[in-house]
Amino acid sequence: FGKALTVENGEARKNAINIVVEPSMKTDAYDLTVEKNAVNIKGGSSKAVFYAMQSLRQMMPVGVEKGEKMDRIRIQNVQVQDEPRLGYRGTMLDVCRHFFTVDEVKTFIDMLALHKLSVFHWHLTENQSWRLESKIFPMLNDSANTTRMPGKYYTQAEAKELVAFCKAHGMLLIPEIDMPGHSAAFMRTFRHDMQSPEGMKILKLLVEEVCETFDVPYLHIGTDEVKITNPQFVPEMVAFIRALGKKAIS
């Protein structure tokens, strides 16, 4: 489908997809018109054009999604004027309790993008497992410290690959490193509670590694369903994350 894309600098051509980026429009707004001999798309940004392409994709015969060879594709004439009501349109995938392969995660992201969601929240650590590779503390990913689907985790290279995949699909990836609760995998590995002085020293090294891995503006740190025994824990971790150039969500 993507190979059929034709950019005509705003001048319609028969049997073509004509795209115009119009800065005067709202960033995520687009107009999509299907006429007899052409498809015309006008969007406020490249992301808006991507959303228009998803609407066009939804109009295609099912065989297109299945990769079936078609000599001719017919689309109903239509005019769509669309813009999102909410900026944050996302969902979370927990890969700790059940691990999904990179290809499966990509399929999931593609389905989110098809429905014009804008955020992929990736829940990477839990009681059962720590699914993101750590090169400074590789024992964190060891099967001995994982209670469900051992030996399964994502390399830093794969994490970067998924960040790029999200960007190409008009989505923002938000990684979550859960703290100080939901952290039994951390405690099994280091024999320290995250809220202890020793635990915080280790955690800061891990957070630094995570921030270097993910070229995204946000880091989600959970902080839910837990008894806070160290009242300085959350403020200190948030300040540390901000000092690394990230925005903290908790």
JSON list of C-alpha atoms in Angstrom, two decimals:
[
{"chain": "A", "resi": 1, "resn": "PHE", "atom": "CA", "xyz": [0.00, 0.00, 0.00]},
{"chain": "A", "resi": 2, "resn": "GLY", "atom": "CA", "xyz": [2.77, 2.44, 0.95]},
{"chain": "A", "resi": 3, "resn": "LYS", "atom": "CA", "xyz": [4.54, 1.86, -2.37]},
{"chain": "A", "resi": 4, "resn": "ALA", "atom": "CA", "xyz": [1.53, 3.33, -4.21]},
{"chain": "A", "resi": 5, "resn": "LEU", "atom": "CA", "xyz": [2.00, 6.69, -2.50]},
{"chain": "A", "resi": 6, "resn": "THR", "atom": "CA", "xyz": [2.51, 9.60, -4.88]},
{"chain": "A", "resi": 7, "resn": "VAL", "atom": "CA", "xyz": [3.32, 13.15, -3.74]},
{"chain": "A", "resi": 8, "resn": "GLU", "atom": "CA", "xyz": [2.27, 15.79, -6.23]},
{"chain": "A", "resi": 9, "resn": "ASN", "atom": "CA", "xyz": [3.06, 19.05, -4.37]},
{"chain": "A", "resi": 10, "resn": "GLY", "atom": "CA", "xyz": [-0.62, 19.85, -4.12]},
{"chain": "A", "resi": 11, "resn": "GLU", "atom": "CA", "xyz": [-1.45, 19.40, -7.82]},
{"chain": "A", "resi": 12, "resn": "ALA", "atom": "CA", "xyz": [-3.94, 16.59, -8.35]},
{"chain": "A", "resi": 13, "resn": "ARG", "atom": "CA", "xyz": [-3.04, 13.87, -10.82]},
{"chain": "A", "resi": 14, "resn": "LYS", "atom": "CA", "xyz": [-5.36, 11.12, -12.02]},
{"chain": "A", "resi": 15, "resn": "ASN", "atom": "CA", "xyz": [-5.17, 7.82, -10.16]},
{"chain": "A", "resi": 16, "resn": "ALA", "atom": "CA", "xyz": [-2.80, 9.34, -7.59]},
{"chain": "A", "resi": 17, "resn": "ILE", "atom": "CA", "xyz": [-2.61, 10.04, -3.89]},
{"chain": "A", "resi": 18, "resn": "ASN", "atom": "CA", "xyz": [-1.94, 13.77, -3.57]},
{"chain": "A", "resi": 19, "resn": "ILE", "atom": "CA", "xyz": [-0.59, 15.09, -0.26]},
{"chain": "A", "resi": 20, "resn": "VAL", "atom": "CA", "xyz": [-0.28, 18.62, 1.05]},
{"chain": "A", "resi": 21, "resn": "VAL", "atom": "CA", "xyz": [1.04, 19.62, 4.49]},
{"chain": "A", "resi": 22, "resn": "GLU", "atom": "CA", "xyz": [-0.76, 22.82, 5.47]},
{"chain": "A", "resi": 23, "resn": "PRO", "atom": "CA", "xyz": [0.84, 24.57, 8.49]},
{"chain": "A", "resi": 24, "resn": "SER", "atom": "CA", "xyz": [-2.24, 26.77, 9.02]},
{"chain": "A", "resi": 25, "resn": "MET", "atom": "CA", "xyz": [-4.27, 23.70, 10.04]},
{"chain": "A", "resi": 26, "resn": "LYS", "atom": "CA", "xyz": [-4.20, 22.24, 13.57]},
{"chain": "A", "resi": 27, "resn": "THR", "atom": "CA", "xyz": [-1.21, 19.93, 14.01]},
{"chain": "A", "resi": 28, "resn": "ASP", "atom": "CA", "xyz": [-3.16, 16.64, 14.04]},
{"chain": "A", "resi": 29, "resn": "ALA", "atom": "CA", "xyz": [-6.09, 17.71, 11.82]},
{"chain": "A", "resi": 30, "resn": "TYR", "atom": "CA", "xyz": [-6.56, 16.44, 8.27]},
{"chain": "A", "resi": 31, "resn": "ASP", "atom": "CA", "xyz": [-8.93, 16.53, 5.33]},
{"chain": "A", "resi": 32, "resn": "LEU", "atom": "CA", "xyz": [-9.31, 13.40, 3.20]},
{"chain": "A", "resi": 33, "resn": "THR", "atom": "CA", "xyz": [-11.22, 13.37, -0.08]},
{"chain": "A", "resi": 34, "resn": "VAL", "atom": "CA", "xyz": [-11.66, 10.34, -2.31]},
{"chain": "A", "resi": 35, "resn": "GLU", "atom": "CA", "xyz": [-12.78, 11.39, -5.79]},
{"chain": "A", "resi": 36, "resn": "LYS", "atom": "CA", "xyz": [-13.27, 9.51, -9.04]},
{"chain": "A", "resi": 37, "resn": "ASN", "atom": "CA", "xyz": [-9.67, 9.70, -10.16]},
{"chain": "A", "resi": 38, "resn": "ALA", "atom": "CA", "xyz": [-7.66, 10.77, -7.13]},
{"chain": "A", "resi": 39, "resn": "VAL", "atom": "CA", "xyz": [-7.24, 10.70, -3.38]},
{"chain": "A", "resi": 40, "resn": "ASN", "atom": "CA", "xyz": [-6.45, 14.12, -1.89]},
{"chain": "A", "resi": 41, "resn": "ILE", "atom": "CA", "xyz": [-5.00, 14.53, 1.60]},
{"chain": "A", "resi": 42, "resn": "LYS", "atom": "CA", "xyz": [-4.30, 17.79, 3.40]},
{"chain": "A", "resi": 43, "resn": "GLY", "atom": "CA", "xyz": [-2.93, 17.72, 6.94]},
{"chain": "A", "resi": 44, "resn": "GLY", "atom": "CA", "xyz": [-1.49, 20.09, 9.52]},
{"chain": "A", "resi": 45, "resn": "SER", "atom": "CA", "xyz": [1.67, 17.99, 9.89]},
{"chain": "A", "resi": 46, "resn": "SER", "atom": "CA", "xyz": [3.28, 14.77, 8.71]},
{"chain": "A", "resi": 47, "resn": "LYS", "atom": "CA", "xyz": [1.60, 13.04, 11.66]},
{"chain": "A", "resi": 48, "resn": "ALA", "atom": "CA", "xyz": [-1.81, 14.31, 10.49]},
{"chain": "A", "resi": 49, "resn": "VAL", "atom": "CA", "xyz": [-1.08, 12.96, 7.02]},
{"chain": "A", "resi": 50, "resn": "PHE", "atom": "CA", "xyz": [-0.26, 9.62, 8.65]},
{"chain": "A", "resi": 51, "resn": "TYR", "atom": "CA", "xyz": [-3.66, 9.65, 10.40]},
{"chain": "A", "resi": 52, "resn": "ALA", "atom": "CA", "xyz": [-5.35, 10.36, 7.06]},
{"chain": "A", "resi": 53, "resn": "MET", "atom": "CA", "xyz": [-3.52, 7.40, 5.55]},
{"chain": "A", "resi": 54, "resn": "GLN", "atom": "CA", "xyz": [-4.86, 5.22, 8.35]},
{"chain": "A", "resi": 55, "resn": "SER", "atom": "CA", "xyz": [-8.41, 6.32, 7.51]},
{"chain": "A", "resi": 56, "resn": "LEU", "atom": "CA", "xyz": [-7.70, 5.50, 3.88]},
{"chain": "A", "resi": 57, "resn": "ARG", "atom": "CA", "xyz": [-6.27, 2.16, 4.96]},
{"chain": "A", "resi": 58, "resn": "GLN", "atom": "CA", "xyz": [-9.53, 1.39, 6.81]},
{"chain": "A", "resi": 59, "resn": "MET", "atom": "CA", "xyz": [-11.46, 1.92, 3.58]},
{"chain": "A", "resi": 60, "resn": "MET", "atom": "CA", "xyz": [-9.42, -0.66, 1.68]},
{"chain": "A", "resi": 61, "resn": "PRO", "atom": "CA", "xyz": [-10.67, -4.18, 0.97]},
{"chain": "A", "resi": 62, "resn": "VAL", "atom": "CA", "xyz": [-9.67, -6.71, 3.63]},
{"chain": "A", "resi": 63, "resn": "GLY", "atom": "CA", "xyz": [-7.42, -8.42, 1.10]},
{"chain": "A", "resi": 64, "resn": "VAL", "atom": "CA", "xyz": [-5.04, -5.46, 1.15]},
{"chain": "A", "resi": 65, "resn": "GLU", "atom": "CA", "xyz": [-4.28, -6.05, 4.84]},
{"chain": "A", "resi": 66, "resn": "LYS", "atom": "CA", "xyz": [-3.75, -9.73, 4.10]},
{"chain": "A", "resi": 67, "resn": "GLY", "atom": "CA", "xyz": [-1.21, -8.90, 1.39]},
{"chain": "A", "resi": 68, "resn": "GLU", "atom": "CA", "xyz": [-3.33, -10.31, -1.44]},
{"chain": "A", "resi": 69, "resn": "LYS", "atom": "CA", "xyz": [-2.34, -9.22, -4.94]},
{"chain": "A", "resi": 70, "resn": "MET", "atom": "CA", "xyz": [-4.97, -6.96, -6.48]},
{"chain": "A", "resi": 71, "resn": "ASP", "atom": "CA", "xyz": [-4.93, -5.47, -9.98]},
{"chain": "A", "resi": 72, "resn": "ARG", "atom": "CA", "xyz": [-7.48, -2.83, -9.05]},
{"chain": "A", "resi": 73, "resn": "ILE", "atom": "CA", "xyz": [-8.70, -1.40, -5.74]},
{"chain": "A", "resi": 74, "resn": "ARG", "atom": "CA", "xyz": [-12.03, 0.39, -5.53]},
{"chain": "A", "resi": 75, "resn": "ILE", "atom": "CA", "xyz": [-12.70, 2.88, -2.73]},
{"chain": "A", "resi": 76, "resn": "GLN", "atom": "CA", "xyz": [-16.00, 4.59, -2.00]},
{"chain": "A", "resi": 77, "resn": "ASN", "atom": "CA", "xyz": [-16.00, 8.32, -2.74]},
{"chain": "A", "resi": 78, "resn": "VAL", "atom": "CA", "xyz": [-15.91, 10.15, 0.57]},
{"chain": "A", "resi": 79, "resn": "GLN", "atom": "CA", "xyz": [-14.95, 13.40, 2.26]},
{"chain": "A", "resi": 80, "resn": "VAL", "atom": "CA", "xyz": [-13.54, 13.31, 5.81]},
{"chain": "A", "resi": 81, "resn": "GLN", "atom": "CA", "xyz": [-12.61, 16.24, 8.04]},
{"chain": "A", "resi": 82, "resn": "ASP", "atom": "CA", "xyz": [-11.06, 14.92, 11.23]},
{"chain": "A", "resi": 83, "resn": "GLU", "atom": "CA", "xyz": [-9.07, 16.03, 14.26]},
{"chain": "A", "resi": 84, "resn": "PRO", "atom": "CA", "xyz": [-8.51, 14.40, 17.67]},
{"chain": "A", "resi": 85, "resn": "ARG", "atom": "CA", "xyz": [-10.46, 15.56, 20.73]},
{"chain": "A", "resi": 86, "resn": "LEU", "atom": "CA", "xyz": [-7.73, 14.33, 23.09]},
{"chain": "A", "resi": 87, "resn": "GLY", "atom": "CA", "xyz": [-3.95, 14.61, 22.72]},
{"chain": "A", "resi": 88, "resn": "TYR", "atom": "CA", "xyz": [-3.18, 11.52, 24.82]},
{"chain": "A", "resi": 89, "resn": "ARG", "atom": "CA", "xyz": [-4.82, 8.52, 23.20]},
{"chain": "A", "resi": 90, "resn": "GLY", "atom": "CA", "xyz": [-3.02, 5.40, 24.31]},
{"chain": "A", "resi": 91, "resn": "THR", "atom": "CA", "xyz": [-2.90, 2.03, 25.96]},
{"chain": "A", "resi": 92, "resn": "MET", "atom": "CA", "xyz": [-0.48, 0.03, 28.06]},
{"chain": "A", "resi": 93, "resn": "LEU", "atom": "CA", "xyz": [1.12, -3.32, 27.28]},
{"chain": "A", "resi": 94, "resn": "ASP", "atom": "CA", "xyz": [2.39, -5.36, 30.23]},
{"chain": "A", "resi": 95, "resn": "VAL", "atom": "CA", "xyz": [5.20, -7.58, 28.96]},
{"chain": "A", "resi": 96, "resn": "CYS", "atom": "CA", "xyz": [6.29, -8.68, 32.45]},
{"chain": "A", "resi": 97, "resn": "ARG", "atom": "CA", "xyz": [3.49, -11.05, 33.34]},
{"chain": "A", "resi": 98, "resn": "HIS", "atom": "CA", "xyz": [3.36, -12.28, 29.74]},
{"chain": "A", "resi": 99, "resn": "PHE", "atom": "CA", "xyz": [6.23, -11.73, 27.33]},
{"chain": "A", "resi": 100, "resn": "PHE", "atom": "CA", "xyz": [5.56, -10.78, 23.71]},
{"chain": "A", "resi": 101, "resn": "THR", "atom": "CA", "xyz": [8.15, -10.98, 20.94]},
{"chain": "A", "resi": 102, "resn": "VAL", "atom": "CA", "xyz": [9.34, -7.81, 19.18]},
{"chain": "A", "resi": 103, "resn": "ASP", "atom": "CA", "xyz": [7.30, -8.74, 16.11]},
{"chain": "A", "resi": 104, "resn": "GLU", "atom": "CA", "xyz": [4.20, -9.22, 18.25]},
{"chain": "A", "resi": 105, "resn": "VAL", "atom": "CA", "xyz": [4.75, -5.85, 19.90]},
{"chain": "A", "resi": 106, "resn": "LYS", "atom": "CA", "xyz": [5.12, -4.25, 16.47]},
{"chain": "A", "resi": 107, "resn": "THR", "atom": "CA", "xyz": [1.84, -5.80, 15.35]},
{"chain": "A", "resi": 108, "resn": "PHE", "atom": "CA", "xyz": [0.19, -4.41, 18.49]},
{"chain": "A", "resi": 109, "resn": "ILE", "atom": "CA", "xyz": [1.60, -0.92, 17.82]},
{"chain": "A", "resi": 110, "resn": "ASP", "atom": "CA", "xyz": [0.47, -1.12, 14.19]},
{"chain": "A", "resi": 111, "resn": "MET", "atom": "CA", "xyz": [-3.08, -1.91, 15.32]},
{"chain": "A", "resi": 112, "resn": "LEU", "atom": "CA", "xyz": [-3.00, 1.03, 17.75]},
{"chain": "A", "resi": 113, "resn": "ALA", "atom": "CA", "xyz": [-1.80, 3.30, 14.96]},
{"chain": "A", "resi": 114, "resn": "LEU", "atom": "CA", "xyz": [-4.56, 2.06, 12.65]},
{"chain": "A", "resi": 115, "resn": "HIS", "atom": "CA", "xyz": [-7.06, 3.40, 15.20]},
{"chain": "A", "resi": 116, "resn": "LYS", "atom": "CA", "xyz": [-5.08, 6.66, 15.53]},
{"chain": "A", "resi": 117, "resn": "LEU", "atom": "CA", "xyz": [-3.88, 6.15, 19.09]},
{"chain": "A", "resi": 118, "resn": "SER", "atom": "CA", "xyz": [-0.94, 8.36, 19.95]},
{"chain": "A", "resi": 119, "resn": "VAL", "atom": "CA", "xyz": [0.78, 6.75, 22.98]},
{"chain": "A", "resi": 120, "resn": "PHE", "atom": "CA", "xyz": [2.26, 3.30, 23.56]},
{"chain": "A", "resi": 121, "resn": "HIS", "atom": "CA", "xyz": [2.85, 2.82, 27.31]},
{"chain": "A", "resi": 122, "resn": "TRP", "atom": "CA", "xyz": [5.36, -0.03, 27.71]},
{"chain": "A", "resi": 123, "resn": "HIS", "atom": "CA", "xyz": [5.30, -1.65, 31.17]},
{"chain": "A", "resi": 124, "resn": "LEU", "atom": "CA", "xyz": [8.76, -3.23, 31.43]},
{"chain": "A", "resi": 125, "resn": "THR", "atom": "CA", "xyz": [9.33, -4.18, 35.09]},
{"chain": "A", "resi": 126, "resn": "GLU", "atom": "CA", "xyz": [7.26, -6.05, 37.64]},
{"chain": "A", "resi": 127, "resn": "ASN", "atom": "CA", "xyz": [7.37, -8.51, 40.52]},
{"chain": "A", "resi": 128, "resn": "GLN", "atom": "CA", "xyz": [7.70, -11.38, 38.06]},
{"chain": "A", "resi": 129, "resn": "SER", "atom": "CA", "xyz": [10.46, -10.03, 35.83]},
{"chain": "A", "resi": 130, "resn": "TRP", "atom": "CA", "xyz": [12.66, -7.19, 34.65]},
{"chain": "A", "resi": 131, "resn": "ARG", "atom": "CA", "xyz": [12.21, -7.32, 30.88]},
{"chain": "A", "resi": 132, "resn": "LEU", "atom": "CA", "xyz": [14.63, -4.59, 29.76]},
{"chain": "A", "resi": 133, "resn": "GLU", "atom": "CA", "xyz": [18.27, -5.54, 29.25]},
{"chain": "A", "resi": 134, "resn": "SER", "atom": "CA", "xyz": [20.72, -4.04, 31.72]},
{"chain": "A", "resi": 135, "resn": "LYS", "atom": "CA", "xyz": [24.34, -4.10, 30.65]},
{"chain": "A", "resi": 136, "resn": "ILE", "atom": "CA", "xyz": [25.59, -2.79, 33.99]},
{"chain": "A", "resi": 137, "resn": "PHE", "atom": "CA", "xyz": [23.58, -5.35, 36.02]},
{"chain": "A", "resi": 138, "resn": "PRO", "atom": "CA", "xyz": [23.01, -8.32, 33.64]},
{"chain": "A", "resi": 139, "resn": "MET", "atom": "CA", "xyz": [21.99, -10.55, 36.57]},
{"chain": "A", "resi": 140, "resn": "LEU", "atom": "CA", "xyz": [18.74, -8.56, 36.67]},
{"chain": "A", "resi": 141, "resn": "ASN", "atom": "CA", "xyz": [17.64, -10.37, 33.50]},
{"chain": "A", "resi": 142, "resn": "ASP", "atom": "CA", "xyz": [18.84, -13.78, 34.69]},
{"chain": "A", "resi": 143, "resn": "SER", "atom": "CA", "xyz": [16.30, -16.59, 34.70]},
{"chain": "A", "resi": 144, "resn": "ALA", "atom": "CA", "xyz": [17.04, -17.16, 38.39]},
{"chain": "A", "resi": 145, "resn": "ASN", "atom": "CA", "xyz": [15.50, -13.78, 39.16]},
{"chain": "A", "resi": 146, "resn": "THR", "atom": "CA", "xyz": [12.44, -14.24, 36.94]},
{"chain": "A", "resi": 147, "resn": "THR", "atom": "CA", "xyz": [9.36, -16.13, 38.12]},
{"chain": "A", "resi": 148, "resn": "ARG", "atom": "CA", "xyz": [7.38, -16.11, 34.89]},
{"chain": "A", "resi": 149, "resn": "MET", "atom": "CA", "xyz": [8.59, -16.89, 31.34]},
{"chain": "A", "resi": 150, "resn": "PRO", "atom": "CA", "xyz": [12.29, -16.85, 32.35]},
{"chain": "A", "resi": 151, "resn": "GLY", "atom": "CA", "xyz": [15.00, -15.88, 29.91]},
{"chain": "A", "resi": 152, "resn": "LYS", "atom": "CA", "xyz": [12.72, -13.51, 28.04]},
{"chain": "A", "resi": 153, "resn": "TYR", "atom": "CA", "xyz": [13.67, -9.84, 27.83]},
{"chain": "A", "resi": 154, "resn": "TYR", "atom": "CA", "xyz": [14.25, -7.05, 25.34]},
{"chain": "A", "resi": 155, "resn": "THR", "atom": "CA", "xyz": [17.76, -5.95, 24.43]},
{"chain": "A", "resi": 156, "resn": "GLN", "atom": "CA", "xyz": [18.57, -2.25, 24.47]},
{"chain": "A", "resi": 157, "resn": "ALA", "atom": "CA", "xyz": [18.88, -2.41, 20.67]},
{"chain": "A", "resi": 158, "resn": "GLU", "atom": "CA", "xyz": [15.36, -3.85, 20.42]},
{"chain": "A", "resi": 159, "resn": "ALA", "atom": "CA", "xyz": [14.05, -1.12, 22.72]},
{"chain": "A", "resi": 160, "resn": "LYS", "atom": "CA", "xyz": [15.57, 1.53, 20.46]},
{"chain": "A", "resi": 161, "resn": "GLU", "atom": "CA", "xyz": [14.10, -0.24, 17.45]},
{"chain": "A", "resi": 162, "resn": "LEU", "atom": "CA", "xyz": [10.61, -0.05, 18.98]},
{"chain": "A", "resi": 163, "resn": "VAL", "atom": "CA", "xyz": [11.04, 3.64, 19.78]},
{"chain": "A", "resi": 164, "resn": "ALA", "atom": "CA", "xyz": [11.79, 4.26, 16.10]},
{"chain": "A", "resi": 165, "resn": "PHE", "atom": "CA", "xyz": [8.89, 2.02, 15.06]},
{"chain": "A", "resi": 166, "resn": "CYS", "atom": "CA", "xyz": [6.51, 4.06, 17.23]},
{"chain": "A", "resi": 167, "resn": "LYS", "atom": "CA", "xyz": [7.78, 7.34, 15.79]},
{"chain": "A", "resi": 168, "resn": "ALA", "atom": "CA", "xyz": [7.23, 6.01, 12.26]},
{"chain": "A", "resi": 169, "resn": "HIS", "atom": "CA", "xyz": [3.64, 5.19, 13.26]},
{"chain": "A", "resi": 170, "resn": "GLY", "atom": "CA", "xyz": [2.81, 8.60, 14.72]},
{"chain": "A", "resi": 171, "resn": "MET", "atom": "CA", "xyz": [3.08, 7.34, 18.29]},
{"chain": "A", "resi": 172, "resn": "LEU", "atom": "CA", "xyz": [5.03, 8.23, 21.42]},
{"chain": "A", "resi": 173, "resn": "LEU", "atom": "CA", "xyz": [6.57, 5.38, 23.40]},
{"chain": "A", "resi": 174, "resn": "ILE", "atom": "CA", "xyz": [6.49, 5.87, 27.18]},
{"chain": "A", "resi": 175, "resn": "PRO", "atom": "CA", "xyz": [8.60, 3.29, 29.05]},
{"chain": "A", "resi": 176, "resn": "GLU", "atom": "CA", "xyz": [7.64, 2.38, 32.61]},
{"chain": "A", "resi": 177, "resn": "ILE", "atom": "CA", "xyz": [10.16, 1.27, 35.23]},
{"chain": "A", "resi": 178, "resn": "ASP", "atom": "CA", "xyz": [7.93, 0.57, 38.23]},
{"chain": "A", "resi": 179, "resn": "MET", "atom": "CA", "xyz": [9.13, 1.83, 41.63]},
{"chain": "A", "resi": 180, "resn": "PRO", "atom": "CA", "xyz": [9.23, 1.42, 44.55]},
{"chain": "A", "resi": 181, "resn": "GLY", "atom": "CA", "xyz": [6.43, -1.19, 44.43]},
{"chain": "A", "resi": 182, "resn": "HIS", "atom": "CA", "xyz": [5.96, -4.03, 41.95]},
{"chain": "A", "resi": 183, "resn": "SER", "atom": "CA", "xyz": [9.70, -4.56, 42.35]},
{"chain": "A", "resi": 184, "resn": "ALA", "atom": "CA", "xyz": [10.20, -8.07, 43.68]},
{"chain": "A", "resi": 185, "resn": "ALA", "atom": "CA", "xyz": [12.44, -8.90, 40.69]},
{"chain": "A", "resi": 186, "resn": "PHE", "atom": "CA", "xyz": [14.73, -6.05, 41.77]},
{"chain": "A", "resi": 187, "resn": "MET", "atom": "CA", "xyz": [14.77, -7.31, 45.37]},
{"chain": "A", "resi": 188, "resn": "ARG", "atom": "CA", "xyz": [15.49, -10.91, 44.33]},
{"chain": "A", "resi": 189, "resn": "THR", "atom": "CA", "xyz": [18.49, -9.67, 42.35]},
{"chain": "A", "resi": 190, "resn": "PHE", "atom": "CA", "xyz": [20.03, -7.15, 44.74]},
{"chain": "A", "resi": 191, "resn": "ARG", "atom": "CA", "xyz": [18.63, -8.18, 48.15]},
{"chain": "A", "resi": 192, "resn": "HIS", "atom": "CA", "xyz": [17.77, -4.54, 48.79]},
{"chain": "A", "resi": 193, "resn": "ASP", "atom": "CA", "xyz": [14.45, -2.71, 48.90]},
{"chain": "A", "resi": 194, "resn": "MET", "atom": "CA", "xyz": [14.31, 0.12, 46.36]},
{"chain": "A", "resi": 195, "resn": "GLN", "atom": "CA", "xyz": [13.56, 2.60, 49.13]},
{"chain": "A", "resi": 196, "resn": "SER", "atom": "CA", "xyz": [16.71, 1.76, 51.09]},
{"chain": "A", "resi": 197, "resn": "PRO", "atom": "CA", "xyz": [19.88, 3.86, 50.62]},
{"chain": "A", "resi": 198, "resn": "GLU", "atom": "CA", "xyz": [21.59, 0.93, 48.90]},
{"chain": "A", "resi": 199, "resn": "GLY", "atom": "CA", "xyz": [18.56, 0.26, 46.72]},
{"chain": "A", "resi": 200, "resn": "MET", "atom": "CA", "xyz": [18.33, 3.88, 45.60]},
{"chain": "A", "resi": 201, "resn": "LYS", "atom": "CA", "xyz": [21.99, 3.93, 44.58]},
{"chain": "A", "resi": 202, "resn": "ILE", "atom": "CA", "xyz": [21.46, 0.88, 42.38]},
{"chain": "A", "resi": 203, "resn": "LEU", "atom": "CA", "xyz": [18.16, 2.17, 41.03]},
{"chain": "A", "resi": 204, "resn": "LYS", "atom": "CA", "xyz": [19.69, 5.49, 39.98]},
{"chain": "A", "resi": 205, "resn": "LEU", "atom": "CA", "xyz": [22.31, 3.64, 37.93]},
{"chain": "A", "resi": 206, "resn": "LEU", "atom": "CA", "xyz": [19.52, 1.65, 36.27]},
{"chain": "A", "resi": 207, "resn": "VAL", "atom": "CA", "xyz": [17.43, 4.76, 35.62]},
{"chain": "A", "resi": 208, "resn": "GLU", "atom": "CA", "xyz": [20.43, 6.44, 34.04]},
{"chain": "A", "resi": 209, "resn": "GLU", "atom": "CA", "xyz": [20.86, 3.44, 31.75]},
{"chain": "A", "resi": 210, "resn": "VAL", "atom": "CA", "xyz": [17.16, 3.48, 30.87]},
{"chain": "A", "resi": 211, "resn": "CYS", "atom": "CA", "xyz": [17.22, 7.19, 30.03]},
{"chain": "A", "resi": 212, "resn": "GLU", "atom": "CA", "xyz": [20.21, 6.65, 27.75]},
{"chain": "A", "resi": 213, "resn": "THR", "atom": "CA", "xyz": [18.39, 3.79, 26.00]},
{"chain": "A", "resi": 214, "resn": "PHE", "atom": "CA", "xyz": [15.11, 5.58, 25.28]},
{"chain": "A", "resi": 215, "resn": "ASP", "atom": "CA", "xyz": [15.15, 8.63, 23.03]},
{"chain": "A", "resi": 216, "resn": "VAL", "atom": "CA", "xyz": [11.77, 9.81, 24.35]},
{"chain": "A", "resi": 217, "resn": "PRO", "atom": "CA", "xyz": [10.76, 12.76, 26.56]},
{"chain": "A", "resi": 218, "resn": "TYR", "atom": "CA", "xyz": [9.04, 10.81, 29.36]},
{"chain": "A", "resi": 219, "resn": "LEU", "atom": "CA", "xyz": [9.84, 8.08, 31.88]},
{"chain": "A", "resi": 220, "resn": "HIS", "atom": "CA", "xyz": [6.97, 6.55, 33.87]},
{"chain": "A", "resi": 221, "resn": "ILE", "atom": "CA", "xyz": [7.99, 5.42, 37.35]},
{"chain": "A", "resi": 222, "resn": "GLY", "atom": "CA", "xyz": [4.74, 3.88, 38.58]},
{"chain": "A", "resi": 223, "resn": "THR", "atom": "CA", "xyz": [4.72, 4.59, 42.38]},
{"chain": "A", "resi": 224, "resn": "ASP", "atom": "CA", "xyz": [1.32, 2.87, 42.64]},
{"chain": "A", "resi": 225, "resn": "GLU", "atom": "CA", "xyz": [0.02, 0.20, 45.06]},
{"chain": "A", "resi": 226, "resn": "VAL", "atom": "CA", "xyz": [2.88, 0.51, 47.53]},
{"chain": "A", "resi": 227, "resn": "LYS", "atom": "CA", "xyz": [3.59, 1.55, 51.10]},
{"chain": "A", "resi": 228, "resn": "ILE", "atom": "CA", "xyz": [6.00, 4.48, 51.06]},
{"chain": "A", "resi": 229, "resn": "THR", "atom": "CA", "xyz": [8.50, 3.92, 53.88]},
{"chain": "A", "resi": 230, "resn": "ASN", "atom": "CA", "xyz": [10.95, 6.57, 52.67]},
{"chain": "A", "resi": 231, "resn": "PRO", "atom": "CA", "xyz": [9.12, 9.89, 52.11]},
{"chain": "A", "resi": 232, "resn": "GLN", "atom": "CA", "xyz": [12.12, 11.24, 50.16]},
{"chain": "A", "resi": 233, "resn": "PHE", "atom": "CA", "xyz": [12.11, 8.39, 47.67]},
{"chain": "A", "resi": 234, "resn": "VAL", "atom": "CA", "xyz": [9.66, 9.75, 45.08]},
{"chain": "A", "resi": 235, "resn": "PRO", "atom": "CA", "xyz": [10.80, 13.42, 45.20]},
{"chain": "A", "resi": 236, "resn": "GLU", "atom": "CA", "xyz": [14.44, 12.35, 44.93]},
{"chain": "A", "resi": 237, "resn": "MET", "atom": "CA", "xyz": [13.85, 9.98, 42.02]},
{"chain": "A", "resi": 238, "resn": "VAL", "atom": "CA", "xyz": [11.72, 12.55, 40.17]},
{"chain": "A", "resi": 239, "resn": "ALA", "atom": "CA", "xyz": [14.45, 15.18, 40.61]},
{"chain": "A", "resi": 240, "resn": "PHE", "atom": "CA", "xyz": [17.08, 12.70, 39.41]},
{"chain": "A", "resi": 241, "resn": "ILE", "atom": "CA", "xyz": [15.07, 11.87, 36.28]},
{"chain": "A", "resi": 242, "resn": "ARG", "atom": "CA", "xyz": [14.52, 15.54, 35.51]},
{"chain": "A", "resi": 243, "resn": "ALA", "atom": "CA", "xyz": [18.25, 16.18, 35.90]},
{"chain": "A", "resi": 244, "resn": "LEU", "atom": "CA", "xyz": [18.78, 13.56, 33.17]},
{"chain": "A", "resi": 245, "resn": "GLY", "atom": "CA", "xyz": [16.59, 15.61, 30.83]},
{"chain": "A", "resi": 246, "resn": "LYS", "atom": "CA", "xyz": [13.44, 13.51, 31.06]},
{"chain": "A", "resi": 247, "resn": "LYS", "atom": "CA", "xyz": [9.95, 14.34, 32.30]},
{"chain": "A", "resi": 248, "resn": "ALA", "atom": "CA", "xyz": [8.78, 12.03, 35.09]},
{"chain": "A", "resi": 249, "resn": "ILE", "atom": "CA", "xyz": [5.31, 10.50, 35.24]},
{"chain": "A", "resi": 250, "resn": "SER", "atom": "CA", "xyz": [4.24, 8.96, 38.54]}
]
